[in-house]
Coordinates of C-alpha atoms in Angstrom, one line a residue:
X1356 CA -72.3 -74.0 -13.1
X1357 CA -72.8 -71.4 -11.0
X1358 CA -70.7 -67.7 -11.7
X1359 CA -69.0 -66.8 -8.0
X1360 CA -67.4 -64.1 -9.3
X1361 CA -66.9 -61.2 -6.8
X1362 CA -68.5 -63.4 -3.7
X1363 CA -66.0 -64.0 -1.0
X1364 CA -64.8 -67.3 -0.2
X1365 CA -66.3 -68.1 3.1
X1366 CA -62.9 -68.8 5.3
X1367 CA -60.5 -66.5 3.4
X1368 CA -63.3 -63.4 2.8
X1369 CA -61.5 -62.9 -1.0
X1370 CA -64.0 -62.4 -3.6
X1371 CA -63.4 -65.4 -5.9
X1372 CA -62.1 -63.9 -9.5
X1373 CA -62.5 -65.5 -12.6
X1374 CA -59.3 -67.6 -12.8
X1375 CA -59.7 -68.9 -9.5
X1376 CA -59.7 -72.4 -8.9
X1377 CA -63.1 -73.5 -6.5
X1378 CA -64.6 -76.1 -5.1
X1379 CA -67.7 -76.6 -3.4
X1380 CA -69.8 -78.3 -1.5
X1381 CA -70.9 -81.4 -2.1
X1382 CA -74.1 -81.2 0.3
X1383 CA -74.5 -77.3 1.1
X1384 CA -72.9 -76.6 -2.2
X1385 CA -71.0 -73.1 -0.4
X1386 CA -67.4 -72.2 -2.5
X1387 CA -64.0 -72.3 -0.9
X1388 CA -60.6 -71.4 -2.6
X1389 CA -59.1 -75.3 -3.3
X1390 CA -56.4 -74.3 -0.6
X1391 CA -58.7 -72.6 2.3
X1392 CA -61.5 -75.8 1.1
X1393 CA -58.4 -78.2 2.0
X1394 CA -57.2 -76.1 5.3
X1395 CA -60.2 -76.1 7.0
X1396 CA -60.4 -80.1 5.9
X1397 CA -64.0 -80.3 5.4
X1398 CA -66.6 -77.2 5.2
X1399 CA -67.2 -75.2 7.9
X1400 CA -71.8 -74.7 7.4
X1401 CA -72.8 -77.8 10.0
X1402 CA -75.9 -76.2 11.0
X1403 CA -77.0 -76.0 7.0
X1404 CA -76.3 -79.6 6.5
X1405 CA -77.6 -80.4 10.3
X1406 CA -81.5 -78.8 8.7
X1407 CA -81.0 -79.9 4.9
X1408 CA -81.1 -77.2 3.4
X1409 CA -78.5 -75.2 1.0
X1410 CA -75.7 -72.2 0.5
X1411 CA -77.6 -69.3 -1.2
X1412 CA -75.3 -66.6 -2.0
X1413 CA -75.4 -63.2 -0.6
X1414 CA -78.1 -61.5 -1.8
X1415 CA -76.9 -57.4 -3.7
X1416 CA -76.7 -54.6 -1.6
X1417 CA -79.4 -52.3 -1.8
X1418 CA -78.9 -48.5 -3.2
X1419 CA -79.1 -46.1 -1.5
X1420 CA -82.6 -43.8 -1.7
X1421 CA -81.0 -40.7 -3.8
X1422 CA -84.4 -39.0 -1.2
X1423 CA -82.7 -40.3 2.1
X1424 CA -79.5 -39.9 2.0
X1425 CA -76.8 -36.8 3.4
X1426 CA -76.6 -34.2 -0.5
X1427 CA -72.7 -33.7 0.3
X1428 CA -71.3 -33.7 -3.6
X1429 CA -70.6 -30.6 -5.0
X1430 CA -71.9 -30.4 -9.0
X1431 CA -68.9 -29.2 -11.0
X1432 CA -70.7 -27.7 -13.5
X1433 CA -73.7 -25.9 -11.9
X1434 CA -73.3 -26.9 -7.8
X1435 CA -75.8 -28.4 -6.9
X1436 CA -75.8 -30.8 -4.4
X1437 CA -76.2 -34.6 -4.9
X1438 CA -76.7 -37.4 -3.5
X1439 CA -73.0 -39.2 -1.1
X1440 CA -73.3 -42.1 -3.9
X1441 CA -74.8 -40.4 -7.1
X1442 CA -72.6 -40.8 -10.2
X1443 CA -74.0 -37.8 -12.0
X1444 CA -75.1 -34.7 -11.0
X1445 CA -79.1 -34.9 -10.6
X1446 CA -79.4 -31.4 -12.7
X1447 CA -77.6 -31.0 -15.5
X1448 CA -76.3 -34.8 -15.8
X1449 CA -72.4 -33.6 -15.7
X1450 CA -70.0 -37.2 -14.3
X1451 CA -69.2 -36.0 -11.2
X1452 CA -65.5 -36.4 -10.5
X1453 CA -64.8 -34.3 -13.6
X1454 CA -64.0 -30.8 -13.5
X1455 CA -65.9 -27.7 -15.6
X1456 CA -64.0 -27.3 -18.1
X1457 CA -64.0 -30.9 -19.4
X1458 CA -67.8 -30.3 -19.9
X1459 CA -68.6 -27.3 -21.1
X1460 CA -70.4 -26.9 -23.5
X1461 CA -73.5 -24.4 -25.5
X1462 CA -75.5 -24.8 -22.1
X1463 CA -73.7 -24.8 -19.2
X1464 CA -70.6 -22.6 -20.8
X1465 CA -73.8 -19.8 -21.2
X1466 CA -75.3 -19.7 -18.1
X1467 CA -71.0 -20.2 -16.8
X1468 CA -70.0 -17.2 -18.6
X1469 CA -73.6 -15.1 -18.0
X1470 CA -74.0 -16.8 -14.5
X1471 CA -70.9 -17.7 -12.2
X1472 CA -72.6 -18.5 -9.2
X1473 CA -75.1 -21.2 -10.9
X1474 CA -77.2 -22.8 -8.2
X1475 CA -79.9 -25.6 -8.6
X1476 CA -82.3 -27.8 -6.6
X1477 CA -83.2 -30.8 -8.0
X1478 CA -86.3 -29.6 -9.9
X1479 CA -90.1 -31.5 -9.1
X1480 CA -90.0 -35.9 -10.7
X1481 CA -92.5 -36.3 -13.0
X1482 CA -91.5 -32.8 -15.2
X1483 CA -90.5 -32.8 -18.8
X1484 CA -86.7 -32.7 -18.9
X1485 CA -86.2 -30.7 -22.2
X1486 CA -89.1 -27.5 -21.5
X1487 CA -89.1 -27.0 -17.7
X1488 CA -88.9 -28.5 -15.2
X1489 CA -85.7 -30.7 -16.1
X1490 CA -83.6 -33.1 -14.9
X1491 CA -81.2 -34.5 -17.9
X1492 CA -80.2 -38.2 -18.0
X1493 CA -78.2 -38.8 -15.6
X1494 CA -75.9 -41.9 -18.7
X1495 CA -75.0 -41.3 -21.9
X1496 CA -73.0 -38.3 -23.5
X1497 CA -70.0 -39.6 -21.5
X1498 CA -71.4 -37.7 -18.5
X1499 CA -72.3 -34.1 -20.1
X1500 CA -74.7 -32.4 -21.2
X1501 CA -76.9 -33.5 -23.5
X1502 CA -76.8 -30.0 -26.4
X1503 CA -80.7 -30.4 -26.6
X1504 CA -81.0 -30.0 -22.8
X1505 CA -82.8 -26.5 -22.2
X1506 CA -83.3 -24.8 -18.3
X1507 CA -86.1 -22.5 -17.6
X1508 CA -84.0 -20.8 -14.7
X1509 CA -81.1 -20.2 -16.3
X1510 CA -79.3 -21.5 -13.6
X1511 CA -81.0 -20.3 -10.7
X1512 CA -82.8 -21.8 -8.2
X1513 CA -86.2 -21.8 -7.6
X1514 CA -85.5 -21.9 -4.0
X1515 CA -83.0 -19.6 -3.8
X1516 CA -83.8 -16.0 -2.4
X1517 CA -84.8 -13.1 -4.3
X1518 CA -86.3 -10.9 -1.7
X1519 CA -87.6 -10.4 1.2
X1520 CA -90.7 -13.4 1.5
X1521 CA -89.8 -13.7 -2.2
X1522 CA -88.1 -15.9 -3.5
X1523 CA -87.2 -17.1 -7.8
X1524 CA -88.9 -19.4 -8.1
X1525 CA -91.8 -17.4 -6.8
X1526 CA -90.8 -14.3 -9.5
X1527 CA -90.4 -17.6 -12.5
X1528 CA -94.5 -17.5 -12.0
X1529 CA -95.2 -13.8 -12.6
X1530 CA -91.7 -13.4 -15.7
X1531 CA -93.5 -16.8 -17.3
X1532 CA -91.8 -15.6 -21.2
X1533 CA -87.7 -15.7 -21.3
X1534 CA -87.1 -16.9 -17.5
X1535 CA -84.2 -18.8 -18.2
X1536 CA -83.2 -14.5 -18.8
X1537 CA -84.5 -12.8 -16.5
X1538 CA -83.1 -15.0 -13.2
X1539 CA -80.3 -15.2 -14.2
X1540 CA -80.5 -11.3 -14.4
X1541 CA -82.3 -10.6 -11.7
X1542 CA -79.8 -12.7 -9.2
X1543 CA -76.9 -11.2 -11.1
X1544 CA -78.8 -7.8 -9.6
X1545 CA -79.7 -8.5 -6.6
X1546 CA -75.9 -10.1 -5.7
X1547 CA -73.5 -6.8 -6.6
X1548 CA -76.0 -4.6 -6.9
X1549 CA -75.7 -3.0 -10.2
X1550 CA -77.8 -3.0 -13.1
X1551 CA -77.9 -4.9 -16.3
X1552 CA -78.5 -2.8 -19.6
X1553 CA -81.9 -4.5 -21.2
X1554 CA -81.9 -4.0 -25.1
X1555 CA -85.6 -5.1 -25.5
X1556 CA -86.2 -2.5 -22.6
X1557 CA -84.4 0.6 -24.5
X1558 CA -85.1 -0.5 -28.4
X1559 CA -89.3 0.0 -26.6
X1560 CA -89.1 1.3 -24.2
X1561 CA -93.3 2.2 -22.3
X1562 CA -94.9 0.0 -24.6
X1563 CA -92.3 -3.5 -23.4
X1564 CA -93.1 -1.9 -20.2
X1565 CA -96.8 -2.5 -21.2
X1566 CA -95.6 -5.5 -22.5
X1567 CA -94.2 -7.2 -18.9
X1568 CA -97.5 -5.8 -17.1
X1569 CA -95.9 -2.9 -15.9
X1570 CA -99.1 -0.2 -16.0
X1571 CA -98.1 2.3 -13.8
X1572 CA -94.6 3.8 -16.3
X1573 CA -95.6 2.0 -19.3
X1574 CA -98.6 4.7 -19.3
X1575 CA -95.9 7.6 -17.5
X1576 CA -93.2 6.5 -20.3
X1577 CA -95.6 5.6 -23.8
X1578 CA -97.4 8.9 -22.7
X1579 CA -93.5 10.7 -22.5
X1580 CA -92.0 9.1 -25.3
X1581 CA -95.5 10.2 -27.4
X1582 CA -96.0 13.4 -26.7
X1583 CA -91.5 14.1 -27.9
X1584 CA -92.7 12.4 -31.0
X1585 CA -95.9 14.3 -31.4
X1586 CA -93.6 17.6 -30.7
X1587 CA -90.9 16.0 -33.2
X1588 CA -93.8 15.8 -36.1
X1589 CA -95.3 19.5 -35.6
X1590 CA -91.9 21.2 -34.8
X1591 CA -91.1 20.2 -38.2
X1592 CA -93.9 20.0 -40.3
X1593 CA -94.6 24.3 -38.8
X1594 CA -91.9 24.9 -37.5
X1595 CA -88.4 23.9 -38.8
X1596 CA -89.3 23.0 -42.4
X1597 CA -90.8 26.4 -43.0
X1598 CA -88.5 28.2 -41.7
X1599 CA -86.0 26.7 -43.9
X1600 CA -88.0 27.3 -46.5
X1601 CA -88.0 31.0 -45.9
X1602 CA -84.3 30.6 -45.6
X1603 CA -83.5 29.2 -48.8
X1604 CA -86.4 32.4 -50.7
X1605 CA -84.6 34.7 -49.2
X1606 CA -81.0 33.9 -50.7
X1607 CA -82.4 33.2 -54.2
X1608 CA -82.8 29.5 -54.0
X1609 CA -85.8 28.0 -56.2
X1610 CA -87.7 25.8 -53.2
X1611 CA -89.8 24.0 -56.0
X1612 CA -86.6 22.3 -57.2
X1613 CA -85.0 19.6 -54.8
X1614 CA -81.3 21.0 -55.0
X1615 CA -78.6 21.6 -51.9
X1616 CA -77.2 24.3 -50.9
X1617 CA -73.5 25.4 -52.2
X1618 CA -70.8 26.7 -49.5
X1619 CA -71.7 30.6 -50.8
X1620 CA -75.7 30.0 -49.8
X1621 CA -75.2 28.4 -46.8
X1622 CA -72.8 31.0 -45.8
X1623 CA -75.1 33.0 -46.3
X1624 CA -78.2 30.7 -44.9
X1625 CA -75.9 30.9 -41.0
X1626 CA -75.4 34.9 -42.1
X1627 CA -79.2 35.6 -41.4
X1628 CA -79.2 32.8 -38.7
X1629 CA -76.3 35.1 -36.4
X1630 CA -78.1 38.2 -37.0
X1631 CA -81.5 36.3 -35.4
X1632 CA -80.0 33.4 -32.5
X1633 CA -83.6 32.1 -31.9
X1634 CA -83.8 31.1 -35.3
X1635 CA -81.3 27.4 -34.1
X1636 CA -84.2 26.7 -31.5
X1637 CA -86.6 26.9 -33.6
X1638 CA -84.5 25.5 -37.1
X1639 CA -83.3 21.9 -34.7
X1640 CA -85.9 22.1 -32.3
X1641 CA -87.2 18.8 -34.4
X1642 CA -84.0 17.6 -33.1
X1643 CA -84.0 18.8 -29.5
X1644 CA -87.4 16.4 -29.2
X1645 CA -86.0 13.1 -31.2
X1646 CA -82.8 13.7 -28.6
X1647 CA -84.8 13.2 -25.6
X1648 CA -86.5 10.3 -27.2
X1649 CA -83.1 8.9 -27.0
X1650 CA -82.9 9.9 -23.3
X1651 CA -85.5 8.4 -21.5
X1652 CA -84.4 5.2 -24.2
X1653 CA -81.2 4.8 -22.8
X1654 CA -82.3 5.5 -19.5
X1655 CA -84.8 2.7 -19.0
X1656 CA -82.6 0.0 -21.6
X1657 CA -80.2 0.8 -17.7
X1658 CA -83.4 1.1 -15.1
X1659 CA -85.3 -1.2 -16.7
X1660 CA -84.4 -4.8 -15.7
X1661 CA -83.8 -3.3 -12.4
X1662 CA -87.4 -2.3 -12.1
X1663 CA -89.0 -4.9 -13.8
X1664 CA -87.6 -7.1 -10.4
X1665 CA -88.8 -4.5 -8.8
X1666 CA -92.5 -5.0 -10.1
X1667 CA -92.0 -9.1 -9.9
X1668 CA -91.0 -8.6 -5.6
X1669 CA -93.1 -5.5 -4.7
X1670 CA -96.2 -7.8 -6.9
X1671 CA -95.3 -11.8 -4.9
X1672 CA -94.8 -9.7 -1.2
X1673 CA -99.0 -8.1 -2.3
X1674 CA -100.3 -11.6 -3.2
X1675 CA -98.3 -13.5 -0.7
X1676 CA -99.1 -10.8 2.3
X1677 CA -102.5 -10.1 1.5
X1678 CA -103.7 -13.8 2.0
X1679 CA -107.4 -13.7 0.4
X1680 CA -106.0 -14.7 -3.3
X1681 CA -106.8 -18.6 -2.3
X1682 CA -104.0 -20.0 -3.9
X1683 CA -100.8 -17.5 -3.8
X1684 CA -99.2 -19.8 -7.1
X1685 CA -102.8 -19.3 -9.0
X1686 CA -102.6 -15.8 -8.1
X1687 CA -99.3 -15.3 -9.2
X1688 CA -100.0 -17.7 -12.3
X1689 CA -103.3 -15.4 -13.7
X1690 CA -101.0 -12.2 -12.6
X1691 CA -98.2 -13.0 -14.2
X1692 CA -96.3 -13.4 -17.8
X1693 CA -96.6 -10.7 -20.5
X1694 CA -100.3 -8.6 -22.4
X1695 CA -100.0 -9.9 -25.6
X1696 CA -102.8 -7.4 -27.1
X1697 CA -101.8 -4.5 -25.7
X1698 CA -98.5 -5.1 -27.8
X1699 CA -100.6 -5.4 -31.0
X1700 CA -102.4 -2.7 -29.7
X1701 CA -99.4 -0.2 -29.6
X1702 CA -98.5 -1.6 -32.9
X1703 CA -100.8 -0.2 -35.0
X1704 CA -100.5 2.7 -33.2
X1705 CA -97.3 2.9 -33.9
X1706 CA -97.8 2.4 -37.5
X1707 CA -100.7 5.4 -38.1
X1708 CA -98.3 7.8 -35.2
X1709 CA -95.4 7.3 -37.4
X1710 CA -97.9 7.7 -40.6
X1711 CA -99.2 11.3 -39.7
X1712 CA -96.3 12.8 -41.8
X1713 CA -97.5 11.6 -45.3
X1714 CA -101.4 12.6 -44.4
X1715 CA -99.6 16.2 -43.1
X1716 CA -97.1 16.5 -46.1

């Protein structure tokens, strides 16, 4: 016997439920509630009887095509607009009937804390959802984002506008490496107008800029840092250290042994310096060079991300305006990414420069 559960009775229109008293027409097989059949006294499908056809259950309703549906459901976690009939978010997989707090995990919590403005359009179909493109499964995990899902855009929509004729998708093609960090940072700076401190830019300054293919400013900053460091070495070896040794000899200290001056000896050195204040400048010249290096590092740390964002915007605009480089996406791809070879070269140069004092002494 067929299962008629959920099929509507042709007389009263009420769907059959499990346990209902159902009778079936012996000629066409149409089901009825017993009371409804007795009320009519016969089967109402006379046309089927005349044509000798059997009653067929109605076809199940066709699921709407999400590509043609109106997207009016906003995800409570990431803000993506989803199809009207969708039960789960097309981007992060969160339930569309819940609250963001119910689905917080390592991925969505990070995106919400670092950028409260997360919004993204559905990525291209066919992409591998673990690494870059990234449509997580829409079932399982109770509607939550799987802990191993990763969004290469950091919650930013590739179609979102970064600047005139530049989208975040264009910028990501130029950044390539670590877009999950840079895209939310770019959007934060665009929306707030504030800088975002970069520890990588602070620690490596010019080397970081060259690594990120900002060759003009990278070369300038690297030259400044190199000059300050050479100034530190030269002032230490040829000015400060000889002056300090001379002062120690003047007060009768033994310079052949590593000993610290006593309080009386420090007072004597201070008195000599007070007689000729310019000696203070000679003595602290290496520290002034180091202070200059620190100031440059702080400035680049504060301004680095904004300079990189402007570099990306300018490059994308130049590629699109030129219009003679073939496919703009391929051109951006070739101009983007990082310069690993220059990073290795700078590391070798750094090791050489650091060991210069050992060769001089």
